[in-house]
């Protein structure tokens, strides 16, 4: 069974940094796109970043470009989200997701992802 587990969230001051991790298991295919999404209290889940299985293709939401970096380590079955220059509006539950793609590509819509983790809370104080 597929399982994704996020970690690394916490409370930081504006301008600080956090690095989130998503460890996954049970993905039998080697061609899974991975993504990070976030959901603030009372708001819809929104796209943050995505990466192809090989790591060769990435995509970012405009709100995080230049501040966040998604990466992966295939040997460790882990995807990361390095978050720098954090802002109070980045406060949300961050979730990782996986979806099968038969090619090197990414997906950015919530409805396109099949597997989800439970999320890790990120709170940025002002």
XYZ file of C-alpha atoms in Angstrom:
126
model
C 0.000 0.000 0.000
C 1.243 3.488 -0.855
C 2.217 5.683 2.068
C 3.533 9.244 2.138
C 4.716 10.868 5.363
C 5.649 14.531 5.691
C 7.938 15.977 8.332
C 9.912 19.131 9.090
C 7.158 21.615 9.808
C 7.279 24.012 12.703
C 7.018 27.576 13.930
C 9.385 30.156 12.468
C 9.639 33.924 12.301
C 9.134 35.798 9.062
C 12.278 35.630 6.964
C 13.285 32.274 8.371
C 13.663 28.907 6.686
C 12.342 25.383 6.961
C 13.013 22.201 5.036
C 10.155 19.766 4.639
C 10.598 16.102 3.819
C 8.215 13.603 2.286
C 9.166 9.962 2.628
C 7.195 7.573 0.500
C 6.846 3.828 0.089
C 4.756 1.376 -1.873
C 5.073 3.126 -5.247
C 5.747 0.189 -7.520
C 6.186 2.269 -10.664
C 9.297 4.377 -11.177
C 7.460 7.140 -13.033
C 5.625 9.064 -10.316
C 5.418 12.809 -10.301
C 5.572 14.309 -6.819
C 4.072 17.535 -5.598
C 3.761 19.799 -2.597
C 0.481 21.500 -1.788
C -0.658 23.647 1.098
C -3.944 24.388 2.752
C -4.450 27.321 5.072
C -7.237 27.266 7.627
C -10.553 27.889 5.913
C -9.048 27.956 2.420
C -8.814 25.607 -0.532
C -5.802 23.389 -1.052
C -3.376 25.036 -3.457
C -0.398 23.987 -5.532
C 3.081 24.870 -4.300
C 5.660 22.884 -6.269
C 6.061 19.700 -8.293
C 8.901 17.542 -9.554
C 9.193 14.680 -12.002
C 10.372 11.289 -10.825
C 13.878 11.848 -12.154
C 14.009 15.390 -10.799
C 14.630 16.800 -14.254
C 11.406 18.792 -14.454
C 10.061 21.147 -11.791
C 7.247 23.647 -11.498
C 6.397 26.274 -8.878
C 3.489 28.441 -7.942
C 4.159 32.112 -8.628
C 3.793 32.903 -4.941
C 6.837 30.808 -3.999
C 9.163 31.195 -6.989
C 12.603 32.307 -5.924
C 11.971 31.311 -2.309
C 11.108 27.598 -2.364
C 13.031 24.740 -3.960
C 11.728 21.234 -4.546
C 14.161 18.354 -4.867
C 14.252 14.591 -4.592
C 16.547 11.779 -3.597
C 15.575 8.595 -5.374
C 17.891 6.440 -3.297
C 16.142 7.596 -0.122
C 12.605 7.628 -1.564
C 12.264 11.181 -0.333
C 11.119 14.512 -1.744
C 12.101 17.803 -0.117
C 10.806 21.335 -0.048
C 13.346 23.935 1.028
C 11.503 27.077 2.088
C 13.426 30.326 2.491
C 12.355 33.897 3.197
C 9.152 32.657 4.749
C 6.197 35.004 5.039
C 3.156 34.901 7.332
C 1.016 34.094 4.289
C 2.977 30.844 3.898
C 1.311 29.564 7.062
C -0.568 26.383 6.190
C -0.617 22.638 6.404
C 1.781 21.345 3.772
C 1.000 18.052 2.077
C 2.942 15.965 -0.384
C 1.304 13.970 -3.132
C 2.187 11.424 -5.798
C 0.678 10.519 -9.133
C 1.680 8.135 -11.893
C 2.987 9.643 -15.115
C 4.268 7.475 -17.977
C 6.711 10.216 -18.944
C 8.984 12.862 -17.456
C 6.496 15.502 -16.410
C 4.647 17.116 -13.535
C 1.086 17.727 -12.443
C -0.170 20.807 -10.635
C -3.850 20.223 -9.925
C -5.152 18.695 -6.716
C -7.593 16.541 -8.661
C -4.771 14.944 -10.656
C -2.987 13.406 -7.684
C -3.913 9.970 -6.451
C -1.860 9.590 -3.266
C -1.558 12.041 -0.382
C 0.219 12.354 2.921
C -1.391 13.658 6.098
C 0.475 16.959 6.118
C 2.847 18.905 8.338
C 2.045 22.279 9.852
C 4.084 25.359 8.982
C 3.427 28.521 10.963
C 5.224 31.774 10.176
C 4.945 34.551 12.730
C 5.258 38.236 11.941
